[in-house]
Short mmCIF file of C-alpha atoms and ligand atoms in Angstrom, two decimals:
data_model
loop_
_atom_site.label_atom_id
_atom_site.label_comp_id
_atom_site.label_asym_id
_atom_site.label_seq_id
_atom_site.Cartn_x
_atom_site.Cartn_y
_atom_site.Cartn_z
CA UNK U 14 -19.66 -16.71 0.38
CA UNK U 15 -17.43 -13.93 -0.92
CA UNK U 16 -18.74 -10.48 -1.71
CA UNK U 17 -17.24 -8.64 -4.65
CA UNK U 18 -16.51 -4.93 -4.65
CA UNK U 19 -18.22 -2.61 -7.11
CA UNK U 20 -15.29 -3.25 -9.48
CA UNK U 21 -15.64 -6.98 -9.14
CA UNK U 22 -12.44 -7.26 -7.12
CA UNK U 23 -12.29 -8.72 -3.67
CA UNK U 24 -9.27 -7.73 -1.66
CA UNK U 25 -8.39 -8.48 1.93
CA UNK U 26 -4.97 -7.11 2.54
CA UNK U 27 -2.56 -5.96 5.19
CA UNK U 28 -0.01 -3.19 4.90
CA UNK U 29 3.10 -3.68 7.04
CA UNK U 30 6.07 -1.36 7.15
CA UNK U 31 8.11 0.81 9.47
CA UNK U 32 6.82 4.19 10.65
CA UNK U 33 6.87 6.66 7.78
CA UNK U 34 7.18 3.97 5.12
CA UNK U 35 4.24 5.48 3.25
CA UNK U 36 1.47 3.08 4.32
CA UNK U 37 -1.12 5.84 4.82
CA UNK U 38 -0.08 7.67 1.63
CA UNK U 39 -0.33 4.54 -0.49
CA UNK U 40 -3.48 3.19 1.18
CA UNK U 41 -5.33 6.42 0.33
CA UNK U 42 -4.48 5.90 -3.34
CA UNK U 43 -5.31 2.20 -3.43
CA UNK U 44 -8.70 2.28 -1.75
CA UNK U 45 -9.93 4.47 -4.62
CA UNK U 46 -9.18 1.55 -6.91
CA UNK U 47 -10.31 -1.33 -4.74
CA UNK U 48 -13.26 0.44 -3.05
CA UNK U 49 -12.59 -1.25 0.26
CA UNK U 50 -12.35 0.33 3.73
CA UNK U 51 -8.97 1.59 4.90
CA UNK U 52 -8.60 0.44 8.51
CA UNK U 53 -5.71 2.21 10.20
CA UNK U 54 -5.40 1.44 13.91
CA UNK U 55 -3.21 4.55 14.29
CA UNK U 56 -5.98 6.74 12.81
CA UNK U 57 -8.57 5.02 15.03
CA UNK U 58 -6.45 5.65 18.14
CA UNK U 59 -5.89 9.29 17.15
CA UNK U 60 -9.68 9.73 16.72
CA UNK U 61 -10.22 8.26 20.22
CA UNK U 62 -7.55 10.58 21.66
CA UNK U 63 -9.29 13.57 20.06
CA UNK U 64 -12.67 12.48 21.46
CA UNK U 65 -11.09 12.04 24.89
CA UNK U 66 -12.55 8.56 25.46
CA UNK U 67 -11.02 6.40 28.24
CA UNK U 68 -9.43 4.18 25.56
CA UNK U 69 -8.08 7.27 23.82
CA UNK U 70 -6.52 8.53 27.05
CA UNK U 71 -4.86 5.17 27.63
CA UNK U 72 -3.61 4.91 24.02
CA UNK U 73 -2.26 8.46 24.10
CA UNK U 74 0.24 7.60 26.84
CA UNK U 75 1.82 4.89 24.69
CA UNK U 76 1.62 6.72 21.38
CA UNK U 77 3.31 9.89 22.65
CA UNK U 78 6.21 7.77 23.87
CA UNK U 79 6.45 5.89 20.56
CA UNK U 80 5.44 2.60 22.18
CA UNK U 81 2.84 0.09 21.05
CA UNK U 82 -0.59 0.21 22.67
CA UNK U 83 -1.18 -3.07 24.59
CA UNK U 84 -2.43 -5.97 22.47
CA UNK U 85 -5.71 -6.46 24.34
CA UNK U 86 -6.76 -2.85 23.69
CA UNK U 87 -5.73 -2.97 20.02
CA UNK U 88 -7.28 -6.37 19.32
CA UNK U 89 -10.54 -5.25 20.95
CA UNK U 90 -10.61 -2.14 18.76
CA UNK U 91 -10.11 -4.14 15.56
CA UNK U 92 -12.70 -6.76 16.58
CA UNK U 93 -15.28 -3.98 16.98
CA UNK U 94 -14.34 -2.53 13.59
CA UNK U 95 -14.68 -5.94 11.94
CA UNK U 96 -18.21 -6.23 13.29
CA UNK U 97 -19.20 -3.46 10.87
CA UNK U 98 -20.77 -4.57 7.59
CA UNK U 99 -18.44 -2.64 5.25
CA UNK U 100 -15.56 -5.00 6.07
CA UNK U 101 -17.46 -7.83 4.34
CA UNK U 102 -16.41 -6.43 0.92
CA UNK U 103 -12.74 -6.61 1.86
CA UNK U 104 -10.38 -4.36 3.78
CA UNK U 105 -6.99 -2.76 3.78
CA UNK U 106 -5.47 -3.02 7.24
CA UNK U 107 -2.77 -0.40 7.86
CA UNK U 108 -0.64 -0.75 10.98
CA UNK U 109 -2.40 -3.88 12.23
CA UNK U 110 -1.27 -6.51 13.09
CA UNK U 111 2.01 -5.32 14.60
CA UNK U 112 2.75 -8.17 17.00
CA UNK U 113 2.50 -11.94 16.77
CA UNK U 114 -0.45 -12.09 19.21
CA UNK U 115 -2.28 -9.53 17.03
CA UNK U 116 -1.56 -11.62 13.90
CA UNK U 117 -2.87 -14.73 15.66
CA UNK U 118 -6.01 -12.92 16.87
CA UNK U 119 -6.67 -11.71 13.32
CA UNK U 120 -6.22 -15.23 11.92
CA UNK U 121 -8.71 -16.55 14.48
CA UNK U 122 -11.28 -13.84 13.67
CA UNK U 123 -10.98 -14.44 9.91
CA UNK U 124 -11.30 -18.20 10.37
CA UNK U 125 -14.46 -17.64 12.42
CA UNK U 126 -15.83 -15.53 9.56
CA UNK U 127 -14.81 -18.20 7.05
CA UNK U 128 -12.60 -15.83 5.01
CA UNK U 129 -8.93 -15.71 4.05
CA UNK U 130 -6.35 -12.99 3.58
CA UNK U 131 -5.31 -12.32 -0.02
CA UNK U 132 -1.99 -10.60 0.54
CA UNK U 133 0.32 -9.02 3.11
CA UNK U 134 2.28 -6.18 1.58
CA UNK U 135 5.55 -5.19 3.22
CA UNK U 136 6.64 -1.67 2.29
CA UNK U 137 10.39 -1.57 2.81
CA UNK U 138 12.20 1.68 3.63
CA UNK U 139 15.58 1.80 5.42
CA UNK U 140 15.75 3.42 8.86
CA UNK U 141 18.03 6.23 7.67
CA UNK U 142 15.28 7.65 5.44
CA UNK U 143 12.56 7.41 8.06
CA UNK U 144 13.39 10.27 10.41
CA UNK U 145 13.27 12.91 7.67
CA UNK U 146 9.97 11.57 6.35
CA UNK U 147 8.41 11.59 9.81
CA UNK U 148 9.65 14.94 11.09
CA UNK U 149 8.52 16.71 7.89
CA UNK U 150 5.03 15.16 7.81
CA UNK U 151 1.94 17.37 8.13
CA UNK U 152 -1.69 16.22 8.00
CA UNK U 153 -4.82 18.05 6.96
CA UNK U 154 -7.30 17.34 9.77
CA UNK U 155 -10.27 18.15 7.51
CA UNK U 156 -9.49 15.74 4.67
CA UNK U 157 -6.92 13.42 6.26
CA UNK U 158 -4.50 14.17 3.40
CA UNK U 159 -0.87 13.47 4.27
CA UNK U 160 1.77 15.98 3.15
CA UNK U 161 5.49 16.40 3.56
CA UNK U 162 7.11 19.81 3.79
CA UNK U 163 9.80 18.78 1.26
CA UNK U 164 8.60 15.66 -0.58
CA UNK U 165 4.91 16.54 -1.00
CA UNK U 166 4.46 20.18 -0.01
CA UNK U 167 0.93 21.31 0.93
CA UNK U 168 -0.81 24.14 -0.92
CA UNK U 169 0.04 27.47 0.77
CA UNK U 170 -3.62 28.22 1.62
CA UNK U 171 -3.79 25.10 3.84
CA UNK U 172 -0.66 25.92 5.83
CA UNK U 173 -2.52 27.31 8.88
CA UNK U 174 -4.76 24.33 9.45
CA UNK U 175 -2.21 21.51 9.05
CA UNK U 176 -1.28 19.44 12.08
CA UNK U 177 1.94 17.80 13.17
CA UNK U 178 1.52 14.47 15.01
CA UNK U 179 2.65 14.42 18.64
CA UNK U 180 4.68 11.27 17.96
CA UNK U 181 6.43 12.78 14.95
CA UNK U 182 9.44 13.95 16.91
CA UNK U 183 12.91 12.57 16.33
CA UNK U 184 12.94 11.09 19.84
CA UNK U 185 9.58 9.32 19.47
CA UNK U 186 10.39 8.04 16.00
CA UNK U 187 13.53 6.32 17.29
CA UNK U 188 11.31 4.51 19.83
CA UNK U 189 8.83 3.66 17.08
CA UNK U 190 11.60 2.19 14.95
CA UNK U 191 12.76 0.09 17.92
CA UNK U 192 9.19 -1.13 18.44
CA UNK U 193 8.98 -1.98 14.74
CA UNK U 194 12.19 -4.01 14.70
CA UNK U 195 11.55 -5.76 18.02
CA UNK U 196 7.79 -6.37 17.96
CA UNK U 197 6.55 -6.08 14.37
CA UNK U 198 9.36 -7.50 12.23
CA UNK U 199 8.72 -11.01 13.69
CA UNK U 200 5.36 -11.12 11.91
CA UNK U 201 7.13 -10.95 8.53
CA UNK U 202 8.31 -14.60 8.61
CA UNK U 203 4.88 -15.58 9.98
CA UNK U 204 3.20 -14.31 6.80
CA UNK U 205 6.08 -15.36 4.56
CA UNK U 206 5.72 -18.98 5.63
CA UNK U 207 1.97 -18.72 4.95
CA UNK U 208 2.85 -17.71 1.35
CA UNK U 209 1.07 -14.36 1.70
CA UNK U 210 3.96 -11.90 1.83
CA UNK U 211 4.90 -9.53 -0.99
CA UNK U 212 7.78 -7.09 -0.54
CA UNK U 213 7.68 -3.71 -2.24
CA UNK U 214 10.45 -1.11 -2.27
CA UNK U 215 9.05 2.02 -0.59
CA UNK U 216 11.97 4.20 -1.72
CA UNK U 217 11.28 6.46 -4.69
CA UNK U 218 8.64 8.96 -5.67
CA UNK U 219 5.14 8.13 -4.33
CA UNK U 220 3.89 7.47 -7.89
CA UNK U 221 6.68 4.95 -8.45
CA UNK U 222 5.81 3.21 -5.20
CA UNK U 223 2.13 3.07 -6.19
CA UNK U 224 3.08 1.50 -9.52
CA UNK U 225 5.26 -1.09 -7.75
CA UNK U 226 2.41 -1.96 -5.39
CA UNK U 227 -0.08 -2.29 -8.24
CA UNK U 228 2.36 -4.56 -10.06
CA UNK U 229 2.84 -6.69 -6.93
CA UNK U 230 -0.91 -6.99 -6.39
CA UNK U 231 -1.36 -8.12 -9.99
P1 LIG A 99 0.47 4.56 13.00
O1 LIG A 99 -0.42 5.70 12.84
O2 LIG A 99 0.13 3.26 12.39
O3 LIG A 99 1.94 5.02 12.63
P2 LIG A 99 3.19 4.26 11.97
O4 LIG A 99 3.08 2.82 11.72
O5 LIG A 99 4.31 4.69 12.83
O6 LIG A 99 3.21 4.79 10.56
P3 LIG A 99 3.02 6.26 10.11
O7 LIG A 99 1.56 6.58 10.04
O8 LIG A 99 3.90 7.15 10.90
O9 LIG A 99 3.65 6.18 8.65
P4 LIG A 99 3.04 5.70 7.29
O10 LIG A 99 3.73 4.44 6.88
O11 LIG A 99 1.55 5.71 7.28
O12 LIG A 99 3.61 6.87 6.36
P5 LIG A 99 2.89 8.11 5.65
O13 LIG A 99 2.18 7.65 4.43
O14 LIG A 99 2.13 8.93 6.62
O15 LIG A 99 0.67 4.26 14.57
C1 LIG A 99 0.92 5.31 15.48
C2 LIG A 99 0.97 4.75 16.90
O16 LIG A 99 -0.31 4.19 17.24
C3 LIG A 99 1.98 3.62 17.15
O17 LIG A 99 3.28 4.11 17.43
C4 LIG A 99 1.33 2.94 18.37
O18 LIG A 99 1.57 3.67 19.54
C5 LIG A 99 -0.15 3.02 18.04
N1 LIG A 99 -0.62 1.86 17.27
C6 LIG A 99 -1.16 1.88 16.02
N2 LIG A 99 -1.45 0.64 15.60
C7 LIG A 99 -1.08 -0.19 16.61
C8 LIG A 99 -1.10 -1.60 16.77
N3 LIG A 99 -1.56 -2.41 15.80
N4 LIG A 99 -0.63 -2.11 17.93
C9 LIG A 99 -0.17 -1.32 18.92
N5 LIG A 99 -0.10 0.01 18.83
C10 LIG A 99 -0.56 0.58 17.68
O19 LIG A 99 4.20 8.90 5.15
C11 LIG A 99 5.08 9.49 6.10
C12 LIG A 99 5.66 10.80 5.50
O20 LIG A 99 6.48 10.47 4.38
C13 LIG A 99 4.58 11.76 4.98
O21 LIG A 99 4.99 13.08 5.23
C14 LIG A 99 4.54 11.48 3.47
O22 LIG A 99 4.15 12.63 2.72
C15 LIG A 99 5.98 11.09 3.20
N6 LIG A 99 6.10 10.10 2.12
C16 LIG A 99 5.25 9.07 1.85
N7 LIG A 99 5.69 8.37 0.80
C17 LIG A 99 6.85 8.97 0.41
C18 LIG A 99 7.79 8.70 -0.64
N8 LIG A 99 7.64 7.66 -1.49
N9 LIG A 99 8.88 9.52 -0.74
C19 LIG A 99 9.06 10.56 0.10
N10 LIG A 99 8.20 10.87 1.11
C20 LIG A 99 7.11 10.07 1.26
MG1 LIG A 100 0.09 6.05 8.74
#
């Protein structure tokens, strides 16, 4: 039995896209509309790193180097998150799945729960635009708001508290792009053949991208 959100919309969706494509920026805008939890495995790993848990220490080694955290760790993390009741009203997965085994594990978990994905949204941004987006990113640790020093400058009074991700170096982002093309891109045809994939151009002002996503979601 499906549960509807407070707006009467049920949405189970996945955001795929290269590092810096704007997944986090757009997810923050969309969850206001859909009233569903935003599940970012990157954010969950960063929280575990900050807490200094054993899983966080393990994930940190991979993240700093721009490599993917091993599937068994990541799948376990998402399984635990899906055990929480708020996911029953839908979800917006950001950065998961990123490998074929992760996509297969998700399919198995959803089948067990008797639910289906509504859409997989691929945010497309060419590699040559990614490095600038990543290196200029800053995050407000208190609100989670994502800024960019050029494209979305933070208010001056926040400047002192903003953080720069450890993996937002040019060197790490090149590794992250390699991981995306080698490990994550293969899940695109997987979802395309299931008829779930929608491609959205992630180039343009954030408001234009939001409008394109809303149009694609219908
Ligand atoms: P994760 O946190 O998921 O990072 P990512 O996929 O590399 O994506 P980002 O968060 O860097 O980018 P984004 O698309 O969210 O862009 P944003 O909106 O911030 O993963 C980090 C690491 O964790 C991985 O490398 C891996 O080690 C590990 N991990 C996570 N999930 C995993 C998994 N499933 N399996 C294994 N390992 C996993 O925007 C970026 C910047 O661009 C910002 O400054 C923003 O202001 C700016 N911007 C946004 N939109 C626009 C626009 N339209 N125009 C101009 N600038 C824009
Ligand atoms: Mg993100």
